[in-house]
Coordinates of C-alpha atoms in Angstrom, one line a residue:
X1 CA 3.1 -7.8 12.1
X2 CA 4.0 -11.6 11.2
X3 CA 3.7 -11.5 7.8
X4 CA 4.8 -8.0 6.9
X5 CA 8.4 -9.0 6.3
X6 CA 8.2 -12.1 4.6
X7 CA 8.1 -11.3 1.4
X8 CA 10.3 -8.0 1.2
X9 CA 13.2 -9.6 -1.1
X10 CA 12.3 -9.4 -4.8
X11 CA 10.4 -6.0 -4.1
X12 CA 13.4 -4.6 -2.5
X13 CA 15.6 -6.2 -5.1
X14 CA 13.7 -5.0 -8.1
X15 CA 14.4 -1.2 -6.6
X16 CA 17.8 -1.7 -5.3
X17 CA 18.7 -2.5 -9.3
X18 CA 16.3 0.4 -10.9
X19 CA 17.6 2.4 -8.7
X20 CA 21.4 3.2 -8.1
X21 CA 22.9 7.0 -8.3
X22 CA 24.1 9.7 -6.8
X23 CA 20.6 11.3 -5.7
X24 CA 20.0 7.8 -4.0
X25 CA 20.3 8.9 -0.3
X26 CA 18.0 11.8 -1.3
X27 CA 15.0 10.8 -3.1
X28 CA 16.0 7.2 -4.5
X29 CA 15.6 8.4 -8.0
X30 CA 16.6 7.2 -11.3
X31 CA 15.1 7.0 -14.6
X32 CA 12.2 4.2 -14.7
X33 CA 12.5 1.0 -16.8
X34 CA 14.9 -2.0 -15.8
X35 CA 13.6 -5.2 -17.0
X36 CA 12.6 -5.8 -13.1
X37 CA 10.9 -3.1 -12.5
X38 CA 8.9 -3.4 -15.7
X39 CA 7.8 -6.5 -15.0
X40 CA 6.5 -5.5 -11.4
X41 CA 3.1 -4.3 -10.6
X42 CA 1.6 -7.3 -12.2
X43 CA -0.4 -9.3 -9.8
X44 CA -2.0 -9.2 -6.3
X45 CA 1.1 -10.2 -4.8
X46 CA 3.7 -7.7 -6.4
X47 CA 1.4 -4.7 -4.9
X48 CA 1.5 -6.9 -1.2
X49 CA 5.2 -7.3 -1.0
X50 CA 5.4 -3.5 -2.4
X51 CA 3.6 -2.7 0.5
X52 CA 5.1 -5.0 2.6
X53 CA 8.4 -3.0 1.9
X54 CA 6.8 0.3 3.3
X55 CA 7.4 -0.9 7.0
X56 CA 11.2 -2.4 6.4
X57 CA 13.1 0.7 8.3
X58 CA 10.7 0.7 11.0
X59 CA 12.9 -2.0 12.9
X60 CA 15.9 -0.3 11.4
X61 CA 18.6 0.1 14.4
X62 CA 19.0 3.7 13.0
X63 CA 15.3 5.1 12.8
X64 CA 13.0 3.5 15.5
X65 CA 15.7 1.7 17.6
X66 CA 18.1 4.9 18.2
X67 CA 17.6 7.1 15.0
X68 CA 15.8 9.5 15.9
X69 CA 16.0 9.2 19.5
X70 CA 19.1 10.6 19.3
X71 CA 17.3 14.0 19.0
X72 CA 15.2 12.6 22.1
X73 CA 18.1 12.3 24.0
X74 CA 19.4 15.7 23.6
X75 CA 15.9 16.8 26.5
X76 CA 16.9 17.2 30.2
X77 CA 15.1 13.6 30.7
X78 CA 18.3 11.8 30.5
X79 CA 22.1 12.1 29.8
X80 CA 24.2 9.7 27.5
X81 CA 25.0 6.4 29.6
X82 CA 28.2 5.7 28.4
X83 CA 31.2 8.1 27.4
X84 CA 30.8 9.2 23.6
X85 CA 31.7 11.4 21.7
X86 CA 29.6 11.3 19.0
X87 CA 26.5 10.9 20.9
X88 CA 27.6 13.7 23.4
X89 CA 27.8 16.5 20.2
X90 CA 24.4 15.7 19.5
X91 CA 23.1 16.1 23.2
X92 CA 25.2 19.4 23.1
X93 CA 24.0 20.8 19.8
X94 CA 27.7 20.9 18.3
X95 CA 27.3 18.9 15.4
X96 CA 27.6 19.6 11.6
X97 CA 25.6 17.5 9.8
X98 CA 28.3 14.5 9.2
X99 CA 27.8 12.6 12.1
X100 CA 27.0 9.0 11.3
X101 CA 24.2 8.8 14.3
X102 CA 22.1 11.1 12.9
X103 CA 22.9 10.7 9.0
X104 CA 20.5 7.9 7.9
X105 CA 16.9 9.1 9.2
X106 CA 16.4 12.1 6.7
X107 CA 17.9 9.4 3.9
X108 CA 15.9 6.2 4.5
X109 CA 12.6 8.5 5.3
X110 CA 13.0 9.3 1.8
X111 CA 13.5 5.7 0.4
X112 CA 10.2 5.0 2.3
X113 CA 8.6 7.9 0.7
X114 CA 9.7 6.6 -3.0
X115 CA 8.2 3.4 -2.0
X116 CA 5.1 4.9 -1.3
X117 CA 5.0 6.6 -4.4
X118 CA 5.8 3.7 -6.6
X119 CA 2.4 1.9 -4.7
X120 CA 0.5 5.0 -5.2
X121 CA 1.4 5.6 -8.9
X122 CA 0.7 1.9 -9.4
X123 CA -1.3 -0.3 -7.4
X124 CA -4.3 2.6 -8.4
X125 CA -3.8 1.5 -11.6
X126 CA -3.6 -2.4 -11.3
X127 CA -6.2 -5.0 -11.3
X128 CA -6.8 -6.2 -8.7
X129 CA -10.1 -6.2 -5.8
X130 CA -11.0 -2.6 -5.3
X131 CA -11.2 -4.1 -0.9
X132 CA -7.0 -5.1 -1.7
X133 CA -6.4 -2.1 -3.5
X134 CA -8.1 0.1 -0.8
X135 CA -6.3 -1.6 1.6
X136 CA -3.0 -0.9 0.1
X137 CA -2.8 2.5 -1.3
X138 CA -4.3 3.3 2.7
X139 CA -1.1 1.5 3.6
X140 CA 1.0 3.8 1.3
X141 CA -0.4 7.3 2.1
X142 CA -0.1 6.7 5.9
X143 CA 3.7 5.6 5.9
X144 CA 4.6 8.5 2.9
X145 CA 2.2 10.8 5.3
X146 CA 4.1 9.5 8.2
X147 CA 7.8 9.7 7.3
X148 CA 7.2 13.1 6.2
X149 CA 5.5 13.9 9.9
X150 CA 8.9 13.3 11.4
X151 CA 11.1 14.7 8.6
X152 CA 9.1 18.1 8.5
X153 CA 9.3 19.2 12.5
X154 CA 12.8 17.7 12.8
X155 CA 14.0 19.7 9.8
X156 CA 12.0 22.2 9.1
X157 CA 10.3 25.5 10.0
X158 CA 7.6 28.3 9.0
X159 CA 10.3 31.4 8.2
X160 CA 14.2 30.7 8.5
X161 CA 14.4 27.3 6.6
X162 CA 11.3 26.7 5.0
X163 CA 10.3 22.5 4.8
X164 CA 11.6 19.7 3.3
X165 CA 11.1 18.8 -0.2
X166 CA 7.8 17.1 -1.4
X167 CA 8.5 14.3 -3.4
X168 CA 5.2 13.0 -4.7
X169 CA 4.0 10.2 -7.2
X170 CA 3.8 13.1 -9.7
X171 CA 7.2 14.7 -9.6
X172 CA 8.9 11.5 -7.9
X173 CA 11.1 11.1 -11.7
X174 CA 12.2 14.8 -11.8
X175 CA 15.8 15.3 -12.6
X176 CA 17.8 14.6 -9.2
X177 CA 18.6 18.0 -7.8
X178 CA 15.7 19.4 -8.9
X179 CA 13.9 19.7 -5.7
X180 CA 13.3 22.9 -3.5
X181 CA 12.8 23.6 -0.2
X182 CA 8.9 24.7 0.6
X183 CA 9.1 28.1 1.9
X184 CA 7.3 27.2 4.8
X185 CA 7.2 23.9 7.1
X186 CA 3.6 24.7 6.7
X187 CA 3.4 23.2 3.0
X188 CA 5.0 20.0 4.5
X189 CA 2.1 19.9 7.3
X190 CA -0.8 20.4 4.7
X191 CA 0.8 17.6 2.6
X192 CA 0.4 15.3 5.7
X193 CA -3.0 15.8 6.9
X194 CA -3.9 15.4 2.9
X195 CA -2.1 12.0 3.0
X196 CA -3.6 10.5 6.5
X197 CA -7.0 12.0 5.4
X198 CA -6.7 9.5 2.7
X199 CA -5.3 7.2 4.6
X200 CA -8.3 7.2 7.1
X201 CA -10.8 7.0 4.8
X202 CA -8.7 4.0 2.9
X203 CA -7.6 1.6 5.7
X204 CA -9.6 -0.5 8.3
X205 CA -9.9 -0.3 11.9
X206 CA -7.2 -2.2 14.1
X207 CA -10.4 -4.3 15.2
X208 CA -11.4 -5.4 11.6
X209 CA -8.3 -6.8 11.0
X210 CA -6.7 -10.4 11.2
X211 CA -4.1 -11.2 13.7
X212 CA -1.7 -11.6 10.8
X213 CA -2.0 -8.0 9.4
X214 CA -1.1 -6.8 13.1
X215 CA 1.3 -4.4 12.6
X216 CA 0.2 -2.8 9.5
X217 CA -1.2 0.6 9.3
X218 CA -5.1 1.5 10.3
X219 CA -7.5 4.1 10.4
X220 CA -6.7 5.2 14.2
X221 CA -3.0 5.5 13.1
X222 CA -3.8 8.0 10.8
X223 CA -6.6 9.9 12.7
X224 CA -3.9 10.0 15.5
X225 CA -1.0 11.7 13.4
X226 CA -3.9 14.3 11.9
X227 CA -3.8 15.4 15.6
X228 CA -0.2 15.7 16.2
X229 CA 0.4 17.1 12.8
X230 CA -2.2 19.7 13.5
X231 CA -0.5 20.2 17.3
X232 CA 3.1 20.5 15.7
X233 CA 1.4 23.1 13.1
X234 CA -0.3 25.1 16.1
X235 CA 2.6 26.7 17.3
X236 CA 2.6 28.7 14.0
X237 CA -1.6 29.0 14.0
X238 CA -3.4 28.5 17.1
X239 CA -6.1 28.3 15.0
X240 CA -4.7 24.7 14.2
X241 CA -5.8 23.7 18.4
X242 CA -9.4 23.3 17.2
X243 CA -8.1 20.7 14.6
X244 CA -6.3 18.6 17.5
X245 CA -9.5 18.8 19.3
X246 CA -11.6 17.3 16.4
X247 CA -9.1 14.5 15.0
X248 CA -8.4 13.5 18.9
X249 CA -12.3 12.9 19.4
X250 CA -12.3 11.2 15.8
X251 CA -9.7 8.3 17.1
X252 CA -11.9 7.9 20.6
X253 CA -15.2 7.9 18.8
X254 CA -13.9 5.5 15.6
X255 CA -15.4 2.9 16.7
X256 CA -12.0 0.8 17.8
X257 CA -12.8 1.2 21.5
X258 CA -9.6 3.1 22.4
X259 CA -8.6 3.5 26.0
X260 CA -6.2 3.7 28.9
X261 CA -5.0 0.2 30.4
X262 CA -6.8 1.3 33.7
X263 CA -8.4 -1.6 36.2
X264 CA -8.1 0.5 38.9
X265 CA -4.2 -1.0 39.8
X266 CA -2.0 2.2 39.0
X267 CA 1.1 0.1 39.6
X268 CA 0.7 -2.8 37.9
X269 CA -1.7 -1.6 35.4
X270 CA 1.3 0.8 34.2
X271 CA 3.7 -2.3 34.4
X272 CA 2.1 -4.4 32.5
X273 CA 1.3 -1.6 29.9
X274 CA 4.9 -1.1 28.7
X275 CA 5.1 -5.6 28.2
X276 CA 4.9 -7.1 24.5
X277 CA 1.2 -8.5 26.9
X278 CA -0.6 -5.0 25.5
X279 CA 1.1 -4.6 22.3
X280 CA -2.0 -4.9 20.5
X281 CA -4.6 -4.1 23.1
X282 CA -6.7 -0.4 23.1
X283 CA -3.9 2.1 24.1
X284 CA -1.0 1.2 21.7
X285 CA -1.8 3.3 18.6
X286 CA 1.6 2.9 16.5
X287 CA 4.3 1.1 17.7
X288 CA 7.9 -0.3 16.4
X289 CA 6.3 -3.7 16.1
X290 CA 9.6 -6.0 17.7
X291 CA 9.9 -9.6 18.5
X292 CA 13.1 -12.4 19.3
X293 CA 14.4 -11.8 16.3
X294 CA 14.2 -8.2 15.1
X295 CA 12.6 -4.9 15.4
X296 CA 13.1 -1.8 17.9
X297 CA 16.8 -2.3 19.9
X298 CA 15.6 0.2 22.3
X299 CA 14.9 -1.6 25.5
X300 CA 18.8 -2.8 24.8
X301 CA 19.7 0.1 24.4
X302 CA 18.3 1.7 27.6
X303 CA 19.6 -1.1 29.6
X304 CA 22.3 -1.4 32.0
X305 CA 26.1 -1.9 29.8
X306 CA 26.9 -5.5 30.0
X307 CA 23.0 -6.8 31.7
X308 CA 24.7 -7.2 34.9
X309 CA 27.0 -10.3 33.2
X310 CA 24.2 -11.6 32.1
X311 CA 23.0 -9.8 28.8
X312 CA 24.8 -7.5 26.4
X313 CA 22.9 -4.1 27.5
X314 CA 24.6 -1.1 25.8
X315 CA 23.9 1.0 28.3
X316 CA 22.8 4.3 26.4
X317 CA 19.9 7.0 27.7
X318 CA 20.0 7.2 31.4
X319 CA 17.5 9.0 33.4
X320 CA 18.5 12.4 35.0
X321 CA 17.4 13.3 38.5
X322 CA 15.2 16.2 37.3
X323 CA 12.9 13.7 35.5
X324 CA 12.8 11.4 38.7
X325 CA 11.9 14.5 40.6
X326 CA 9.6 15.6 38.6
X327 CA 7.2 12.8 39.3
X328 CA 4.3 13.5 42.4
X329 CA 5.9 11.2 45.1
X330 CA 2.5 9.1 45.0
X331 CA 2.7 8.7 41.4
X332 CA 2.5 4.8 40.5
X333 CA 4.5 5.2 37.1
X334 CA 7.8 6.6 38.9
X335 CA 9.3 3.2 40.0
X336 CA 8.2 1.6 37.0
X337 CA 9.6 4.0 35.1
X338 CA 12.8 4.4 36.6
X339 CA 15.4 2.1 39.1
X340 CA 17.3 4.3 41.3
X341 CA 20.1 2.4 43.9
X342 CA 18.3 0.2 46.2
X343 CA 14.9 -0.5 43.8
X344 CA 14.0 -4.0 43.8
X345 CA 12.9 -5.9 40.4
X346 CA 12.9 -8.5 38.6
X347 CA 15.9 -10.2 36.1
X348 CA 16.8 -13.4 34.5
X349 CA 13.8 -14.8 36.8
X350 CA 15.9 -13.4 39.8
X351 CA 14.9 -10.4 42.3
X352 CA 17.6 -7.7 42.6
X353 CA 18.6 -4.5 44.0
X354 CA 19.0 -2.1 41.7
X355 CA 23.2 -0.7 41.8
X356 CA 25.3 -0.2 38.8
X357 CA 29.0 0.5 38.4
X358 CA 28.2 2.1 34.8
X359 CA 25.1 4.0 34.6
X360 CA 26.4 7.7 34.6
X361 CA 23.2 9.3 36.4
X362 CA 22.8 6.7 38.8
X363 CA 19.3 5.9 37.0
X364 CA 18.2 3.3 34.4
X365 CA 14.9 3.4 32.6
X366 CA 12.5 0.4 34.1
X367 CA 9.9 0.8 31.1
X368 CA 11.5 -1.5 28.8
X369 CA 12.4 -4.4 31.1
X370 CA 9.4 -6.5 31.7
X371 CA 11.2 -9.0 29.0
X372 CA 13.9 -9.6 31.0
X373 CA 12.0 -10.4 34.2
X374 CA 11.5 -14.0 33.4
X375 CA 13.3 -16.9 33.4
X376 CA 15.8 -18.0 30.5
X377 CA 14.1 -15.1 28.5
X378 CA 16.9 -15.6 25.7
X379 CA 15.3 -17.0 23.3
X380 CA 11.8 -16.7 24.0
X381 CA 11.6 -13.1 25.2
X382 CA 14.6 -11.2 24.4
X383 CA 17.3 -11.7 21.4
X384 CA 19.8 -14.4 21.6
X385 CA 21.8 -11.8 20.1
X386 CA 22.7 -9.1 22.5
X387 CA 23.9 -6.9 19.5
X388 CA 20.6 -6.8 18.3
X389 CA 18.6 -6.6 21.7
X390 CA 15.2 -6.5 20.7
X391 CA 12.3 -8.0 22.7
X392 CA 8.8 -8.9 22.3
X393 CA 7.7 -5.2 23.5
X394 CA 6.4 -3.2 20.7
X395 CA 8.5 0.1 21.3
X396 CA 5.4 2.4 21.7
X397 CA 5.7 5.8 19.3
X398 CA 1.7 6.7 19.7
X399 CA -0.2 5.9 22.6
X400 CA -3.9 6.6 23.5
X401 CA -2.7 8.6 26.4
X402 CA -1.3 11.1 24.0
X403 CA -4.3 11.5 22.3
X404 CA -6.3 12.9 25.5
X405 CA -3.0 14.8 26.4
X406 CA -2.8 16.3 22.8
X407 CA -6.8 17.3 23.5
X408 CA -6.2 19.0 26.9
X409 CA -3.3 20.9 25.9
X410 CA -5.6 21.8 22.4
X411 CA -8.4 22.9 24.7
X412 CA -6.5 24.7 27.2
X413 CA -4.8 26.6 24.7
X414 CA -8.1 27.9 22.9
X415 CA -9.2 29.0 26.9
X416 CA -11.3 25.9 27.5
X417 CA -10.9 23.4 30.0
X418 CA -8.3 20.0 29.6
X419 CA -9.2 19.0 33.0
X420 CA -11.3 15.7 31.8
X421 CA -8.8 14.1 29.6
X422 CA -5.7 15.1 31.3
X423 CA -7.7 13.4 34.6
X424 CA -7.6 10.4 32.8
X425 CA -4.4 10.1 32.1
X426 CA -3.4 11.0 36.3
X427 CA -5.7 8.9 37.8
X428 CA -4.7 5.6 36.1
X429 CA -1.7 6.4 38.2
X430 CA -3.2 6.5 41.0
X431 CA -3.5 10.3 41.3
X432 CA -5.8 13.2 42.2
X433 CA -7.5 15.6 39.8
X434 CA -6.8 19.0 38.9
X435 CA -9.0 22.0 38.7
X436 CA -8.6 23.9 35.6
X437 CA -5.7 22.4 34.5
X438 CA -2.7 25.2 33.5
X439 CA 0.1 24.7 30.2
X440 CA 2.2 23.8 32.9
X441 CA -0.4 20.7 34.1
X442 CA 0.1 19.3 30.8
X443 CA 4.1 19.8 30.3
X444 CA 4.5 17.7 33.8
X445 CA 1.8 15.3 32.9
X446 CA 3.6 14.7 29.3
X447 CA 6.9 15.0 30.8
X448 CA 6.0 11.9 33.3
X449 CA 4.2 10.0 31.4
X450 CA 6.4 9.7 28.0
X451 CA 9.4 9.9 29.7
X452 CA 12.0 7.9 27.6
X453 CA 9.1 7.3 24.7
X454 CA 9.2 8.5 21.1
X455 CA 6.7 11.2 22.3
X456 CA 9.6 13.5 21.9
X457 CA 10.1 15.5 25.1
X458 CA 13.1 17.6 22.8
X459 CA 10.6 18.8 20.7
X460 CA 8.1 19.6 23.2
X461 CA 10.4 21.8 24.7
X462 CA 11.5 23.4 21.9
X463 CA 7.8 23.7 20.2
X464 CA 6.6 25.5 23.6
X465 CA 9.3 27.6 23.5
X466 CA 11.0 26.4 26.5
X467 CA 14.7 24.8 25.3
X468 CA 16.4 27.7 25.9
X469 CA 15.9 28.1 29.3
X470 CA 15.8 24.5 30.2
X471 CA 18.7 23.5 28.4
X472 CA 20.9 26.6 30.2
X473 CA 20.8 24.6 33.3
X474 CA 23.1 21.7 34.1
X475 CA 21.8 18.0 34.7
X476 CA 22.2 15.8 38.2
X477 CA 22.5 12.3 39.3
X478 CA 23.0 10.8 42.0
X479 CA 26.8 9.6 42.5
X480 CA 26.9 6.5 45.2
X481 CA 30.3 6.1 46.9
X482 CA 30.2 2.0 46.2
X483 CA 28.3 1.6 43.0
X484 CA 28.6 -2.1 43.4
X485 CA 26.0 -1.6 46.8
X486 CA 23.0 -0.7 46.1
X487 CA 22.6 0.4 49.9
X488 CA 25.6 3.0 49.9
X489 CA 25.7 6.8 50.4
X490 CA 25.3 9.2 47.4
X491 CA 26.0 12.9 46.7
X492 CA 23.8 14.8 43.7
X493 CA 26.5 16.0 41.5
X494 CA 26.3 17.3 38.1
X495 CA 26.3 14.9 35.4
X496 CA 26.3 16.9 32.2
X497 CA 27.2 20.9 31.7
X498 CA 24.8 23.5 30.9
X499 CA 24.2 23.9 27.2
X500 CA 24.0 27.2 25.1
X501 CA 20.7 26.5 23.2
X502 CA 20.4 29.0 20.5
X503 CA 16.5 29.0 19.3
X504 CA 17.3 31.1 16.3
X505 CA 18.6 28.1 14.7
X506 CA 18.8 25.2 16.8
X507 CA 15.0 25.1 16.9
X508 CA 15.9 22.2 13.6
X509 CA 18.4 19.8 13.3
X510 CA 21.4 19.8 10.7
X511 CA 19.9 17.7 7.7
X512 CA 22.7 15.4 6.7
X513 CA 25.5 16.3 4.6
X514 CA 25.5 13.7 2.1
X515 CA 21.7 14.9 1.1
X516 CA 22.6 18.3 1.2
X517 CA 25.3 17.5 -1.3
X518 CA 23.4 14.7 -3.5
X519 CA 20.1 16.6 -3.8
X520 CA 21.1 20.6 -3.9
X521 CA 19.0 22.0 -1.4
X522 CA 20.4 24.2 1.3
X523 CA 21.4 23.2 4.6
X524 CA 19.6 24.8 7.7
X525 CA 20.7 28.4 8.8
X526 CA 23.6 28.4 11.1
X527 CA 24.6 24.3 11.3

């Protein structure tokens, strides 16, 4: 998105001064009617960088870099790279809603939100061409419908909890601490199909759009997160599966021309998938749009503490050996998914042999390191600033290849048969097709094929019902006895304990403290 950010400051401003209490990290209210807001909402340009503002926390370190991969992290896909304390609570479920890694998603969702709501409430009413106006108020349902997509299954439920407030255009200036809990995460579901619907039939196709809007929401986007709203809602009416099903179809038949990355070269074909070279080609349906100089930290993140000596990798998210065992031995995405001791690639315009004295599991994810592969990449392909290690990789949070999962599992679940879709999806790596393709097909395939993605393997257990049991078994790596040679001896040890996963409560994360406290609502059951 190169001009999405440009013009953020006098949007962000104008709110930042209308806007200032107690309730802030809740809903961002306060009464209406500073001079700058007043004068706001006048021309063409006000409603753009209104708009523009929409997408600011999307390259936030704290939502789409970590953030919410925090919750990620807790699956049996991978184990905390580097000793913390902070981030091994969260993996272990024993945290109380104060912790500082987790504290600013709920919050910032909700500033987002408020955004939306001030374009909603007011672009509809400004005068300006019905084509910009279309175009904008699309933009604003999709990221309100969007935030609220991740709020509602990461904090809410149908019976124990209830959802997460609904802060609409309509009761957006209610008295702060007014807001209730829906009674069922249900409420919070309905409310996001209602937005993307509007959003679908509001914004454009990716392929109708200009290079310089790249970035900036479309219709596929929102027929996409109809179907995983609608997957999410399934587990508390099946009925929901035939929903999936239909919006799935919607986003291949839209017209866009979506579709695997598939030239009939599983290996490189899945390389070069997860390179900023197919950021905005027909797979990638939402992403963390990232460049040099800001946007998802996550390939950082995920790489090895210190880059070797020769970038500031933090080292975070290492793979476990249940993930790399879970791959088929043939399958083409394994190595470029994950370096184990002795894996050649490419760094720094260098080939190496994968060996680290820090990794924990004796893993590293591969998927985010086709940046680094080149040549004095500082600059041009990575950050200069290895405290913000971003790269020109659009971290992926939707990808085509969920869509036909999403359908198979939808199918299968109704009785039908997944086995087309989910075929697609295993022979672009380079693998045979199933017959009548089982639950279990699909929680491999999704497992391997989203492995360290936004996909959100956490949730997939827990929405299948299958944390408990998963989570009560400890987690191997591979220990070498010289981790400086990446030819020497290993043992499988374990790597992290079992964990006591209680699916009465833990089903929902702890919403933060500070908007428990600041907004009144009650805190999930048993955090």
């Amino acid at each position: 998105m190169k001009n999405t950010y440009i013009k953020l400051i006098a949007y962000i401003v104008s709110i930042q001064v209308g806007f200032v209490s107690c309730s802030d990290d809740f809903t961002n209210l306060d009464p209406l009617g500073s001079t700058s807001y007043e004068n706001f909402w006048k021309t063409e340009q006000d409603a753009l960088e209104a708009v523009n503002s929409l997408y600011y926390y999307m390259k936030d370190d704290d939502m789409f870099g970590r953030g919410f991969f925090w919750y990620i992290n807790a699956s049996d896909d991978m184990v905390t790279g580097r000793l913390n304390a902070t981030a091994d609570n969260v993996k272990n479920f024993n945290i109380t809603g104060d912790e500082g890694y987790t504290s600013w998603m709920y919050p910032q969702s909700y500033k987002i939100i408020r955004r939306a709501n001030d374009v909603i409430l007011n672009v509809s009413q400004m005068n300006i061409s019905q084509s910009t106006k279309n175009r904008l108020l699309g933009e604003a349902y999709f990221m309100r419908g969007f935030h609220y997509f991740w709020l509602a299954h990461t904090y809410g439920d149908n019976d124990k909890n209830g959802g997460i407030p609904i802060v609409t255009e309509d009761n957006m200036n209610n008295e702060a601490g007014s807001y209730k809990r829906p009674q069922s995460v249900i409420e919070n579901y309905e409310f996001v199909v209602e937005d993307l619907k509007k959003a679908a039939n509001l914004l454009p196709l990716f392929t109708e759009m200009g290079e310089g809007d790249y970035g900036r929401a479309h219709k596929d986007a929102a027929l996409a997160y109809i179907a995983k709203t609608y997957l999410y809602w399934a587990q508390y009416d099946s009925s929901k599966y035939a929903d999936v099903v239909t919006y799935c179809d919607a986003v291949t038949n839209s017209g866009s021309g979506r579709a695997l990355i598939d030239t009939d070269n599983p290996k490189k074909d899945f390389r070069l998938l997860h390179s900023h070279l197919n950021n905005w080609t027909s797979e990638y349906i939402w992403s963390a749009n990232s460049g040099v100089e800001g946007g998802s930290i996550l390939p950082g993140v995920m790489l090895e503490n210190k880059g070797w000596g020769q970038y500031n990798g933090w080292g975070y998210y290492t793979p476990t050996e249940s993930l790399y065992n879970e791959f088929e031995p043939n399958d083409a995405r394994r190595e470029v998914t994950i370096l184990k001791f002795g894996d050649e690639f490419e760094f720094f315009g260098e080939t190496k042999r994968y060996q680290s004295e820090n990794s924990l599991s004796g893993f590293q994810f591969n998927k985010y390191m086709y940046e680094y592969t080149f040549e004095n990449p500082v600059g041009a392909y990575i950050n200069s600033n290895g405290n913000s290690p971003t790269t020109l990789y659009n971290t992926p949070i939707l990808r085509y290849a969920e869509i036909l999962l999403m359908k198979s599992e939808a199918l299968i679940q109704q009785g039908g048969n997944g086995d087309a879709d989910l075929n697609s999806v295993r022979e672009r790596a380079g693998l045979a097709s199933v017959t009548n393709a089982t639950l279990e097909d699909i929680k491999h395939e999704r497992r391997v094929e989203f492995a360290g993605e936004f996909a959100n393997r956490h949730y997939d257990l827990v929405r299948w019902g299958d944390a408990a049991e998963v989570y009560s078994k400890p987690l191997y790596g591979r220990i070498h006895t010289d981790r400086s040679n990446p030819d020497s001896d290993y043992t499988v040890e374990q790597v992290w304990q079992a964990r006591n996963f209680d699916p009465s409560y833990m089903h929902v994360w702890p919403i933060p403290n500070e908007a428990i406290i600041s907004s009144g609502i009650k805190q999930n059951i048993g955090w």
